[in-house]
mmCIF file of C-alpha atoms and ligand atoms in Angstrom:
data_model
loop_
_atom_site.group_PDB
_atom_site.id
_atom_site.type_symbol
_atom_site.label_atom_id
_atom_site.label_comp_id
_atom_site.label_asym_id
_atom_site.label_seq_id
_atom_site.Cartn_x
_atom_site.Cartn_y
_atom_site.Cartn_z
ATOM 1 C CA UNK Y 231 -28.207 44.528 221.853
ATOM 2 C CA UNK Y 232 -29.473 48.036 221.806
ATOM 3 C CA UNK Y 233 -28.267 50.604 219.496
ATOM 4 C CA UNK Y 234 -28.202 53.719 222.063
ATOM 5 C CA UNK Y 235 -25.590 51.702 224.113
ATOM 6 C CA UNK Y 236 -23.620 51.110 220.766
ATOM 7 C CA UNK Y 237 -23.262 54.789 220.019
ATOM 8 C CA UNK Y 238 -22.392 55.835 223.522
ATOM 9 C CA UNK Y 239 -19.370 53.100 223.315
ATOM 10 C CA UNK Y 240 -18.359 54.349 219.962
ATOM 11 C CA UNK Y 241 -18.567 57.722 220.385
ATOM 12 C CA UNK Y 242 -16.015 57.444 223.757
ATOM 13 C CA UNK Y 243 -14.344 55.606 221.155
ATOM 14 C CA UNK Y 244 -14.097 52.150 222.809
ATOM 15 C CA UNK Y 245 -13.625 48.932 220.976
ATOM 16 C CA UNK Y 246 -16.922 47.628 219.777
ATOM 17 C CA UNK Y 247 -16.569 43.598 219.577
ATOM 18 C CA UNK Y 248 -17.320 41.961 216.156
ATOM 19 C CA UNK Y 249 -20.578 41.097 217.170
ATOM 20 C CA UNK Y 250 -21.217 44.707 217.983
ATOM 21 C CA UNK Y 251 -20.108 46.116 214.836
ATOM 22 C CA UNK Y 252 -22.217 43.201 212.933
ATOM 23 C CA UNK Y 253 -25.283 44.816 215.080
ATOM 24 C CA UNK Y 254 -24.452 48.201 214.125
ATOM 25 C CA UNK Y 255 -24.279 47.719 210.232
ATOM 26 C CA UNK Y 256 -27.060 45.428 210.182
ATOM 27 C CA UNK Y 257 -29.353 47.483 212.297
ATOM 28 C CA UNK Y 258 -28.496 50.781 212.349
ATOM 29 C CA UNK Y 259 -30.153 53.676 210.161
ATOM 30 C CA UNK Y 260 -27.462 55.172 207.703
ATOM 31 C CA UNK Y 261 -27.777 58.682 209.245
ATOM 32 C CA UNK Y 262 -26.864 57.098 212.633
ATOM 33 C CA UNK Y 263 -24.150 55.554 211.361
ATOM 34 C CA UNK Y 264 -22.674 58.650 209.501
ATOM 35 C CA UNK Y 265 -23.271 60.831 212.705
ATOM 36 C CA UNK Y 266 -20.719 58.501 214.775
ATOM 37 C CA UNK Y 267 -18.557 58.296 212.067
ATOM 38 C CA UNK Y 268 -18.340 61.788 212.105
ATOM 39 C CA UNK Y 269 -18.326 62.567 215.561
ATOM 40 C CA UNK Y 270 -15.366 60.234 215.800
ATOM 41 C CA UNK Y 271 -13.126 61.983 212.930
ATOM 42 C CA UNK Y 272 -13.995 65.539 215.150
ATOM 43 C CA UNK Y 273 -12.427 63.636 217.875
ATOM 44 C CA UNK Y 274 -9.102 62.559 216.133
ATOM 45 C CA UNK Y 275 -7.874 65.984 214.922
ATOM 46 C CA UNK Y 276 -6.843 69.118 216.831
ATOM 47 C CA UNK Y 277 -9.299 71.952 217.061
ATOM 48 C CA UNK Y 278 -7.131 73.790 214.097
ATOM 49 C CA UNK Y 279 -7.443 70.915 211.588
ATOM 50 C CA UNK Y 280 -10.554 69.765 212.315
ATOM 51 C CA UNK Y 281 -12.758 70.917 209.227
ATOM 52 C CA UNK Y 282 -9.507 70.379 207.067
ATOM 53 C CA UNK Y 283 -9.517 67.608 204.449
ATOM 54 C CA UNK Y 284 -5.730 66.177 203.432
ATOM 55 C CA UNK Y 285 -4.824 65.587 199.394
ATOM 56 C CA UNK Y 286 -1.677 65.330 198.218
ATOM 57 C CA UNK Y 287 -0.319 65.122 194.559
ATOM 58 C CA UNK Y 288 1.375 61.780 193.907
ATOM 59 C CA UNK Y 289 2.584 59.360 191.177
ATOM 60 C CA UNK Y 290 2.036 55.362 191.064
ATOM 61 C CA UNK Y 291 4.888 53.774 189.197
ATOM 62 C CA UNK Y 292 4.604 50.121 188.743
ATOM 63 C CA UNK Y 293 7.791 48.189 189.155
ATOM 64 C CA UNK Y 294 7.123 45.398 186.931
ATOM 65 C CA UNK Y 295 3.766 43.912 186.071
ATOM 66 C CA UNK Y 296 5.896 40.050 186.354
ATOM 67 C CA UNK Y 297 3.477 38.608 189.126
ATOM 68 C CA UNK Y 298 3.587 34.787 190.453
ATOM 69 C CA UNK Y 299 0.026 35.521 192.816
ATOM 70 C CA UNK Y 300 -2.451 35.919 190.144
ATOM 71 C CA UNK Y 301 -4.961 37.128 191.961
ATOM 72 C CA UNK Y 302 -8.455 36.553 190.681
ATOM 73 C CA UNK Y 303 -8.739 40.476 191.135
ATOM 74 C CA UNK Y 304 -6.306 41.720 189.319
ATOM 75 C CA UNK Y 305 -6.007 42.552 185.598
ATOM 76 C CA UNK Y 306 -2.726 43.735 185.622
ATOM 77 C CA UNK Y 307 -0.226 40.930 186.260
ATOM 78 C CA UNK Y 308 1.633 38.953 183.538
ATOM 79 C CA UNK Y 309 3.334 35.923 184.032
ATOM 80 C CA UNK Y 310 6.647 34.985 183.862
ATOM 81 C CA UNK Y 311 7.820 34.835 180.035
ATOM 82 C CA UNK Y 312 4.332 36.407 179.003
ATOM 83 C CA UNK Y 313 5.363 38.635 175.713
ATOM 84 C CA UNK Y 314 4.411 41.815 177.129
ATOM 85 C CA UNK Y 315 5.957 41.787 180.725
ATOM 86 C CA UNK Y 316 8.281 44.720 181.928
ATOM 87 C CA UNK Y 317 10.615 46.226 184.602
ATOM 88 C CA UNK Y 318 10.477 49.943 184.960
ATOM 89 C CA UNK Y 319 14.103 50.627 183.616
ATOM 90 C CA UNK Y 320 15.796 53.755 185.881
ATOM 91 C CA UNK Y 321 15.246 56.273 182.789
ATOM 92 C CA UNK Y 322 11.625 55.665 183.042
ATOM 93 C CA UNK Y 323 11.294 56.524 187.094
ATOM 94 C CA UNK Y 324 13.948 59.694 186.122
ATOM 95 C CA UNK Y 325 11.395 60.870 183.599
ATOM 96 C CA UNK Y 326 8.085 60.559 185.741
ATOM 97 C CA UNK Y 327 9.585 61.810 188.571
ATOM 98 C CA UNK Y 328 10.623 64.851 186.640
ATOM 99 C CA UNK Y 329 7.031 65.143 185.825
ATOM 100 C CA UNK Y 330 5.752 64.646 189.039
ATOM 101 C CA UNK Y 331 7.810 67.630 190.060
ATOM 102 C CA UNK Y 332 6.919 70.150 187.579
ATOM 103 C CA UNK Y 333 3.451 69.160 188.554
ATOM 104 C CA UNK Y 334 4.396 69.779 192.228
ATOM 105 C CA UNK Y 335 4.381 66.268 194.047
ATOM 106 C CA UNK Y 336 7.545 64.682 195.740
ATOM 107 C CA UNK Y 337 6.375 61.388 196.172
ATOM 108 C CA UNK Y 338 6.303 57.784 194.417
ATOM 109 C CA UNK Y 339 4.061 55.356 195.025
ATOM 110 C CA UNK Y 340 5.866 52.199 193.553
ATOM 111 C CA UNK Y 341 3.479 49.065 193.679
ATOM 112 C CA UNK Y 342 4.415 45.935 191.471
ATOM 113 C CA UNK Y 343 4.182 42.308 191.008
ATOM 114 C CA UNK Y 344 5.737 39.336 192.775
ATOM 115 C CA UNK Y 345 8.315 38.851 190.619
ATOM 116 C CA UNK Y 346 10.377 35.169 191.209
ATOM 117 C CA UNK Y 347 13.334 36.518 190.373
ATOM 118 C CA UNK Y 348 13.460 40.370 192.239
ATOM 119 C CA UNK Y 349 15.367 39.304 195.295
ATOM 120 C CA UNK Y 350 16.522 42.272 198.377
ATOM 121 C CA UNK Y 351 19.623 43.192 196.682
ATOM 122 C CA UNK Y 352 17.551 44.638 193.309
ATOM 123 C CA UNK Y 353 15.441 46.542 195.127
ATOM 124 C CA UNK Y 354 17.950 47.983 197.549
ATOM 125 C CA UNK Y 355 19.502 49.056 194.507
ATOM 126 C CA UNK Y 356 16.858 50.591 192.901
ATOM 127 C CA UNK Y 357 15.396 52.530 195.480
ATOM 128 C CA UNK Y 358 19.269 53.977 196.306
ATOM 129 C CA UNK Y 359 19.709 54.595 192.244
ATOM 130 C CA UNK Y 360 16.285 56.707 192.653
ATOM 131 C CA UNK Y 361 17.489 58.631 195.864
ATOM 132 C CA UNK Y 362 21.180 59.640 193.911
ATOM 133 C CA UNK Y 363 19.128 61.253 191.158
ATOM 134 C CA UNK Y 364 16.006 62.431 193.223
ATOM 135 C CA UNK Y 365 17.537 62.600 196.942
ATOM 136 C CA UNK Y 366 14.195 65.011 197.523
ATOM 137 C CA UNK Y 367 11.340 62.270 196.481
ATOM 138 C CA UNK Y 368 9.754 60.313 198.993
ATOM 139 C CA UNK Y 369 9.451 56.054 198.122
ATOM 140 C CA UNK Y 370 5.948 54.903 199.052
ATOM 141 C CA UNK Y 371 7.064 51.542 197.802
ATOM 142 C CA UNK Y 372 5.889 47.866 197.912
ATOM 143 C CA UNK Y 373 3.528 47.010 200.301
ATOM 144 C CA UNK Y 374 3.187 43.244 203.160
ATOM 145 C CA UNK Y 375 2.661 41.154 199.986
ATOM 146 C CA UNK Y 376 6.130 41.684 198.831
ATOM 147 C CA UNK Y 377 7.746 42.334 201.906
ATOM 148 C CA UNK Y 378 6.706 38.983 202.364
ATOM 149 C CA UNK Y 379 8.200 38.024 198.874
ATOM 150 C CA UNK Y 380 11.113 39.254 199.218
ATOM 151 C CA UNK Y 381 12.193 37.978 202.555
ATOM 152 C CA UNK Y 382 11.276 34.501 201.343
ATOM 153 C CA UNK Y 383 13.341 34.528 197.800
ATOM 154 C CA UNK Y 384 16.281 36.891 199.430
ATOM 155 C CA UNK Y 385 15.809 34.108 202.656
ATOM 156 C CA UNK Y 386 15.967 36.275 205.448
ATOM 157 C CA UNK Y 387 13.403 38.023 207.849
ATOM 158 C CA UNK Y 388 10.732 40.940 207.474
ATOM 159 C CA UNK Y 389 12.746 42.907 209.607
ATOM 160 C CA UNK Y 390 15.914 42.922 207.734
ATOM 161 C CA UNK Y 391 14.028 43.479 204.641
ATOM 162 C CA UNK Y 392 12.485 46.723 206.224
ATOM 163 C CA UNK Y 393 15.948 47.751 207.813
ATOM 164 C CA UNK Y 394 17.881 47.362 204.631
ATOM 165 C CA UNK Y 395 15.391 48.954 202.163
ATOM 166 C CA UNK Y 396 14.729 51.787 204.809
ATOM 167 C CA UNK Y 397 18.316 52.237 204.672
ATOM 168 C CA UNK Y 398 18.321 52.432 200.886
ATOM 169 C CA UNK Y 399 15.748 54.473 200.656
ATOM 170 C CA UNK Y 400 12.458 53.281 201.694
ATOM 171 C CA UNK Y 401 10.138 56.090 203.178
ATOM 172 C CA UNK Y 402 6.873 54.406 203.842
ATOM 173 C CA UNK Y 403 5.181 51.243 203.509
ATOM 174 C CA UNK Y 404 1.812 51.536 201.518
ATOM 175 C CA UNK Y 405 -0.847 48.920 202.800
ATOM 176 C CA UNK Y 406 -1.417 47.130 199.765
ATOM 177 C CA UNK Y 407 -2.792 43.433 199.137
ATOM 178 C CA UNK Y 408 -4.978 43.221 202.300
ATOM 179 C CA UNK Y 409 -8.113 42.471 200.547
ATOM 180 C CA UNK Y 410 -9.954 41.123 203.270
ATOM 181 C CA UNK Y 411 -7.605 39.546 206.491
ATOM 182 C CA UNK Y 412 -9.220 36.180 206.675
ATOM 183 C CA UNK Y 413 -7.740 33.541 204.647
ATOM 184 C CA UNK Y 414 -11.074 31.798 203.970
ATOM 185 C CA UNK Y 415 -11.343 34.950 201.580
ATOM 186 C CA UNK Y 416 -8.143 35.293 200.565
ATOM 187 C CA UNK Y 417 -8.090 31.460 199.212
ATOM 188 C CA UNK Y 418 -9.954 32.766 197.092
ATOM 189 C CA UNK Y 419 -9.222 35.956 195.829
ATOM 190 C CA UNK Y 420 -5.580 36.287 196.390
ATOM 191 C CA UNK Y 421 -4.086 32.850 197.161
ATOM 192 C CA UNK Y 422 -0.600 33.308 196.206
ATOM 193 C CA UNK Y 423 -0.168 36.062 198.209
ATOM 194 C CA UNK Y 424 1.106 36.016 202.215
ATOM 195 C CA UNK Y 425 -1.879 35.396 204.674
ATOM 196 C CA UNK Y 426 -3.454 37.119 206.649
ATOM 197 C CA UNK Y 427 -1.295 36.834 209.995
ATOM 198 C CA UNK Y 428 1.856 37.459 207.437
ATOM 199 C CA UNK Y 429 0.566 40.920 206.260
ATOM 200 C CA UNK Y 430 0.074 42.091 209.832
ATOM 201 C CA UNK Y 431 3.189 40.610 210.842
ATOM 202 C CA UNK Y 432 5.264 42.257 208.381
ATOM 203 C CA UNK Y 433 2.915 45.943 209.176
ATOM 204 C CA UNK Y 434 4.128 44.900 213.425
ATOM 205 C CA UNK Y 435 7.404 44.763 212.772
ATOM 206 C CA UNK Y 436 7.301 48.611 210.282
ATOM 207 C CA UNK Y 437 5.698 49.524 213.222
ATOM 208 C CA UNK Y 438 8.347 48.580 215.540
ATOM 209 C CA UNK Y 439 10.719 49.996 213.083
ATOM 210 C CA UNK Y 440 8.581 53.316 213.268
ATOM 211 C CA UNK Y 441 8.538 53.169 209.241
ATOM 212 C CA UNK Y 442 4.953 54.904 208.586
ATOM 213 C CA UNK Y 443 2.296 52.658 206.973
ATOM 214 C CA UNK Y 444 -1.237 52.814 205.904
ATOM 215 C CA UNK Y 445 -4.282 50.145 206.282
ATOM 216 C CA UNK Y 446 -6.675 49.234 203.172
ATOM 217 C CA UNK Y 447 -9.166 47.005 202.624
ATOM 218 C CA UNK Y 448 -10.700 45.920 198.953
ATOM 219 C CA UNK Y 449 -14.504 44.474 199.650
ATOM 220 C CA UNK Y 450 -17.521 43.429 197.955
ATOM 221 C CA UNK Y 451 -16.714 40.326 196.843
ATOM 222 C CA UNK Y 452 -16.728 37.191 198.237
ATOM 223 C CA UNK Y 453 -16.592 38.211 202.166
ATOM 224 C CA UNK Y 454 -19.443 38.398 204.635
ATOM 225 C CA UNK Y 455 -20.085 41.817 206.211
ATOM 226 C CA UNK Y 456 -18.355 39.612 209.342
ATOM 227 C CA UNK Y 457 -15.471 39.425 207.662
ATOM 228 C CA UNK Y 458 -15.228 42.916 207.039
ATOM 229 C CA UNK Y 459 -15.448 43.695 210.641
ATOM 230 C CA UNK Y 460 -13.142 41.154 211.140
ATOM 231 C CA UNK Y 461 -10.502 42.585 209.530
ATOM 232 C CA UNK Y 462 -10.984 45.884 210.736
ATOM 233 C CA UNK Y 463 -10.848 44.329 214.602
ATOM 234 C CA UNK Y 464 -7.362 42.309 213.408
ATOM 235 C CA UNK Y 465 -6.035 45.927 212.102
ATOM 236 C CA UNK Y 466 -6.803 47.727 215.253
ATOM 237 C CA UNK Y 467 -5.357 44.811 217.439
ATOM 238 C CA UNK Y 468 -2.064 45.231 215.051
ATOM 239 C CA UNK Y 469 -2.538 49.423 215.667
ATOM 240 C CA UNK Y 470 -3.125 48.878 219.593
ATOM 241 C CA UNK Y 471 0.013 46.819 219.661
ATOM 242 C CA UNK Y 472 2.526 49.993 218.221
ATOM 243 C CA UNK Y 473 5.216 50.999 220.453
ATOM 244 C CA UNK Y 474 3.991 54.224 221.567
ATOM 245 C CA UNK Y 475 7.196 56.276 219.339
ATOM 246 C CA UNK Y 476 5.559 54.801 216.115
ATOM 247 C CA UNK Y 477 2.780 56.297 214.101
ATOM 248 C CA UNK Y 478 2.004 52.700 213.291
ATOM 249 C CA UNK Y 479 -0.838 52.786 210.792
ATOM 250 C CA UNK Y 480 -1.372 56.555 209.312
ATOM 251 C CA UNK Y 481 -4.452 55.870 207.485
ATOM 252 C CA UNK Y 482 -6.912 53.572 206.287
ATOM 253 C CA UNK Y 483 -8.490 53.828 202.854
ATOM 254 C CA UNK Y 484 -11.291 51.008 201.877
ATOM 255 C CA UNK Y 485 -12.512 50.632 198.204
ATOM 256 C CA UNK Y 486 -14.906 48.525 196.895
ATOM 257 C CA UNK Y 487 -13.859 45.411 194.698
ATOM 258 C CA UNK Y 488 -13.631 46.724 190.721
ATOM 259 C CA UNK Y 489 -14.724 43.807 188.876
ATOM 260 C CA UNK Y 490 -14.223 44.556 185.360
ATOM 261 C CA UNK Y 491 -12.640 42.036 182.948
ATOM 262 C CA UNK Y 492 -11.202 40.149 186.187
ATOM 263 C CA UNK Y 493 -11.041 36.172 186.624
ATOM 264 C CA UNK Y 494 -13.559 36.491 189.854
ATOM 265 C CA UNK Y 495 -15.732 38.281 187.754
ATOM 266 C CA UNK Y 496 -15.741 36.175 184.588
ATOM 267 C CA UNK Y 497 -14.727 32.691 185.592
ATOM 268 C CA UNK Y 498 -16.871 32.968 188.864
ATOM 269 C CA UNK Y 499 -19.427 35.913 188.181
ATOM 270 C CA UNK Y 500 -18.648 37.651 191.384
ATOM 271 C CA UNK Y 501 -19.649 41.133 191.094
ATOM 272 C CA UNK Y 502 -18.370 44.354 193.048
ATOM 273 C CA UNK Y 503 -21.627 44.498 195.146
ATOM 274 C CA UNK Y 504 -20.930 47.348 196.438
ATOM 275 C CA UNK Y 505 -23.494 50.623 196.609
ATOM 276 C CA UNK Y 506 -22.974 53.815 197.489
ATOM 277 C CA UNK Y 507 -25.133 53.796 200.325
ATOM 278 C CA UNK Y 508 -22.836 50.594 201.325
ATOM 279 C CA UNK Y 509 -19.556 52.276 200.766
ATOM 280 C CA UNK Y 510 -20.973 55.368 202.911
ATOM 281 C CA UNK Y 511 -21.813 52.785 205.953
ATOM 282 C CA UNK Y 512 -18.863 50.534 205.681
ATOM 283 C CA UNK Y 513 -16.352 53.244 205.739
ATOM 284 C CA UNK Y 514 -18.746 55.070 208.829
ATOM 285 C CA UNK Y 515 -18.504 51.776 210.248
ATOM 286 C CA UNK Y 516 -14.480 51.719 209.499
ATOM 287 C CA UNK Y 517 -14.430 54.895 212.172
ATOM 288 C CA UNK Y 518 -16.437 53.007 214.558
ATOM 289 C CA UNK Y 519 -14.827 49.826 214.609
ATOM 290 C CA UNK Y 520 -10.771 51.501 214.378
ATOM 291 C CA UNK Y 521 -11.163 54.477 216.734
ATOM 292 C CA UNK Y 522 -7.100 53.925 217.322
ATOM 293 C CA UNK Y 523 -6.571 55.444 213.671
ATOM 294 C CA UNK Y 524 -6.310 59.295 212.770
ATOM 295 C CA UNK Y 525 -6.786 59.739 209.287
ATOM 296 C CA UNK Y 526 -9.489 57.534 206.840
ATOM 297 C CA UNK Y 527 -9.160 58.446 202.886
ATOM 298 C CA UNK Y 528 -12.063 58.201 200.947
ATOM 299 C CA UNK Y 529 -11.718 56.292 197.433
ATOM 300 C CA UNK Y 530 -12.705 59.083 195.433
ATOM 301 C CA UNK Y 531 -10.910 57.363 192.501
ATOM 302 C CA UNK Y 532 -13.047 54.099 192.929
ATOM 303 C CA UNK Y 533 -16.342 55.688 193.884
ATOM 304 C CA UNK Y 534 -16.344 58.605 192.263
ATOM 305 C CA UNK Y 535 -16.695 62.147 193.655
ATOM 306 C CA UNK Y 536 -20.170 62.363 195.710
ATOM 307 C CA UNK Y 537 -19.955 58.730 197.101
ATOM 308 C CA UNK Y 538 -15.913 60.359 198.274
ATOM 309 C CA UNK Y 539 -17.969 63.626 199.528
ATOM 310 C CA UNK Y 540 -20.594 61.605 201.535
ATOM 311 C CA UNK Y 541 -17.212 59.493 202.658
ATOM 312 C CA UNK Y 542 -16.279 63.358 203.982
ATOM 313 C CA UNK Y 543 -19.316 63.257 206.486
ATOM 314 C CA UNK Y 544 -19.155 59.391 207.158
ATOM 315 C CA UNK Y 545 -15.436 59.904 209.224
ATOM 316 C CA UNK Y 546 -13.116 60.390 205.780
ATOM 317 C CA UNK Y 547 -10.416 63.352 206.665
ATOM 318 C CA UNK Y 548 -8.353 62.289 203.004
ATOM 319 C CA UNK Y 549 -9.063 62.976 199.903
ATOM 320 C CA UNK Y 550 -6.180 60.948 198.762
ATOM 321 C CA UNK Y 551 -4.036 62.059 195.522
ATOM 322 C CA UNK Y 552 -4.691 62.905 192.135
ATOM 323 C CA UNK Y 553 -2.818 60.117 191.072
ATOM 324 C CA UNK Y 554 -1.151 60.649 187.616
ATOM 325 C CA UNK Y 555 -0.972 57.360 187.154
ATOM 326 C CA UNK Y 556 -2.617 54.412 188.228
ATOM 327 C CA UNK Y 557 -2.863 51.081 186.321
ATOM 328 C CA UNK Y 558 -4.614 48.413 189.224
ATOM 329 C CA UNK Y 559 -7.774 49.643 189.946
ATOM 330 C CA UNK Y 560 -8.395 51.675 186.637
ATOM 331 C CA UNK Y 561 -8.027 48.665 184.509
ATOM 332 C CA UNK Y 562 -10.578 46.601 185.962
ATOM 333 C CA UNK Y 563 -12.717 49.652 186.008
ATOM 334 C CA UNK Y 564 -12.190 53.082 187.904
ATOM 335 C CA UNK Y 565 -12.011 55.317 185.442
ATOM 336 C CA UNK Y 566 -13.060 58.524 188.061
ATOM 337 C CA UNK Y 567 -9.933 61.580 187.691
ATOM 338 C CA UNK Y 568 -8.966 64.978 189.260
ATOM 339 C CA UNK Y 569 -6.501 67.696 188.980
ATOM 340 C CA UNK Y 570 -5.218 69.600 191.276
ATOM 341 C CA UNK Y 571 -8.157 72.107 190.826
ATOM 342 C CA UNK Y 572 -10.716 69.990 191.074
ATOM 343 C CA UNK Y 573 -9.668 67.771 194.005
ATOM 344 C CA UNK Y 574 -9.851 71.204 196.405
ATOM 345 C CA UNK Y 575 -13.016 71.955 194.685
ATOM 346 C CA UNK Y 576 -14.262 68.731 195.362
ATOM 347 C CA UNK Y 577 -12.770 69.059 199.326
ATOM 348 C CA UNK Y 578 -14.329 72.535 199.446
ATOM 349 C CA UNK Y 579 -18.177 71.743 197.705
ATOM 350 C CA UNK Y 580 -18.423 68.793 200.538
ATOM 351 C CA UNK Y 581 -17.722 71.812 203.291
ATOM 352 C CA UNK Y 582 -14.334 71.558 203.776
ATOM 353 C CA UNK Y 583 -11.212 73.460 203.945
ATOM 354 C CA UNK Y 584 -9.441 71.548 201.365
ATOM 355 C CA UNK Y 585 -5.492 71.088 202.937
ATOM 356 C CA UNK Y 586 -2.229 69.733 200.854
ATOM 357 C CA UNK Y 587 -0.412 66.786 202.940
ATOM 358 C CA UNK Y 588 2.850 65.362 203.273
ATOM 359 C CA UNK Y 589 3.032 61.037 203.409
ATOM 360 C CA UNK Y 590 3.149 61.245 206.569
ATOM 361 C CA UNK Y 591 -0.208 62.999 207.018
ATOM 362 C CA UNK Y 592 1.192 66.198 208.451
ATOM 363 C CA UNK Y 593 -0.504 69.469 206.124
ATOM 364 C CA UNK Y 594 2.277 71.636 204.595
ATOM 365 C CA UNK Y 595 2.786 74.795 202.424
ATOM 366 C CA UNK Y 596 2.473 73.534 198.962
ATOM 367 C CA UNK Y 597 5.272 74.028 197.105
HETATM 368 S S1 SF4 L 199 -2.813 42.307 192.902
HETATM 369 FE FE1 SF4 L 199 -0.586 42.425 193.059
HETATM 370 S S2 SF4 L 199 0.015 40.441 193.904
HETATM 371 FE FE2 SF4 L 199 -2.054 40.173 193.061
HETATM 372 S S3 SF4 L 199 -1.751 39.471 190.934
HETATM 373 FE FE3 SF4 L 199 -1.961 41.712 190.872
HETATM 374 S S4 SF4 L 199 0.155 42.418 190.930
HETATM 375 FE FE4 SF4 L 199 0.179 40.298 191.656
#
């Protein structure tokens, strides 16, 4: 294989095959790799937008923290009957979404646990008890995982599950729990969640539905850098596959496995592997290997702020949110923050025009 070739095909912004992208990362010098990243983001926005940088001011809001999956990555679950498990009760979401608003955000990302008992009914509820109080915030809710869940324990498919929490108040479907999509890994990491063909089922049929999603991917644990490029090929396969009304996949945000106090890390001694130089490639090589997706965020929150500035000149357009609260990542770890201040300085030291965002990607007044 010859590098010069590789470029040329990425940089017209064909699909590289997995043995291509292998070749690439393996082989190619990091500057390289950052140049076609970068060259690629130029490509995917208009003239007008294309030294802007999204963020966007948002709140995570866990459902519950009752979880039957128990991943090996994650410190935050309880089980069932554990003393200190919880449902967010609807005073609590009133009360943070009043705070989210005074700090100028209008949207919810709501990410929980797979709890046994949470069926399609409770949620539909929920998310139309939110929407009478706060008919102005946007639901960035749940995620494949339990759109998965629910459809099994409710017994019905993915597609009525989207339908009827769209119609109760459903804006967009985060893409949480993909880890890595190969099950070898996910045996592993994550095995009492869906697999990998269920997550991108349930993200085809959103698509269909033309309910805006995002892609992630957590790495730097157990997977090969083949399965990394794996997944990326099986999410651009999913993206190539949108009917051509749907935004399909919005975005695609990787971050590095944080290993802190988790069961892979002290039951197995896996270790979050991951440098910055390696974040900097993987997410150049994320461009390279997805040219079918507009927008990349970089994890500022997981890498901290000059790995997420590099990210900026390695194909990242995001900056992601300042996230007032977040309780996955940080407790096995990521303890990097912003304000509002600092994420535009941030944006604007890297040599960008830092831009406020909607959920769906589009940049707005703020308000
Ligand atoms: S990552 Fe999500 S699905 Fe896995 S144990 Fe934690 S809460 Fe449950």
């Amino acid at each position: 294989m010859n590098l010069n070739i590789l470029y040329k095909k990425a940089l017209n912004q064909e699909f590289l095959t997995i043995d291509e992208g292998l070749f690439l990362y393996e082989n190619a010098p990091t500057s390289d790799l950052l140049f076609t990243g970068n060259e690629i983001r130029k490509k995917k926005q208009t003239e007008k937008n294309r030294n802007k940088v999204g963020w966007i001011i948002d709140r995570n809001v866990n459902i519950t923290n009752v979880c039957i999956a128990q991943c090996e990555f994650c410190n935050f679950y309880r089980k069932p009957g554990a003393s200190d498990v919880y449902i967010t009760t609807l005073e609590e979401y009133d009360e943070k979404i009043k705070v989210l608003k005074k700090l100028g955000g209008n949207q919810l990302l709501m990410q929980g646990g797979l709890h046994p008992k949470l069926d399609l009914e409770w949620y539909k509820k929920l998310f139309s008890d939110i929407k009478k109080i706060h008919p102005d915030i946007k639901l960035h809710a749940l995620g494949p995982a339990e759109i998965h869940h629910i459809a099994r324990i409710s017994k019905t498919t993915y597609k009525d599950v989207l339908i009827q929490l769209t119609e109760a108040g459903l804006d967009s479907l985060p893409g949480a729990g993909a880890e890595i999509l190969v099950d070898r890994v996910r045996k592993t990491v994550s095995r009492g969640k869906c697999t990998a063909q269920q997550w991108l089922d349930v993200m085809h049929e959103a698509h269909k539905l033309n309910i805006v999603t995002s892609a992630t991917m957590m790495f730097g644990h157990i997977e090969t850098h083949r399965e990394r490029i794996e997944h990326f090929v099986k999410l651009r396969e999913v993206q190539a596959e949108k009917p051509e009304n749907s935004e399909g996949f919005t975005t695609f945000i990787p971050w590095p496995f944080q290993d802190e106090g988790t069961e892979l890390n002290e039951k197995s001694g896996i270790e979050n592997t991951v440098t910055a130089d390696e974040y900097i490639r993987t997410f150049a090589l994320a461009r390279i290997m997805m040219p079918n997706i507009k927008n990349m965020q970089a994890s500022w929150l997981t890498v901290g702020k000059t790995t997420g500035q590099i990210s900026l000149h390695a194909g990242a357009n995001d900056f992601g949110s300042i996230m007032i609260e977040e309780n996955v990542v940080s407790v096995a770890g990521a303890d990097h923050s912003f304000n509002a201040k600092q994420i535009q300085e941030a944006i604007s030291e890297a040599g960008f025009i830092p831009a406020y965002r909607n959920q769906a990607y589009e940049y707005i007044e703020q308000a």
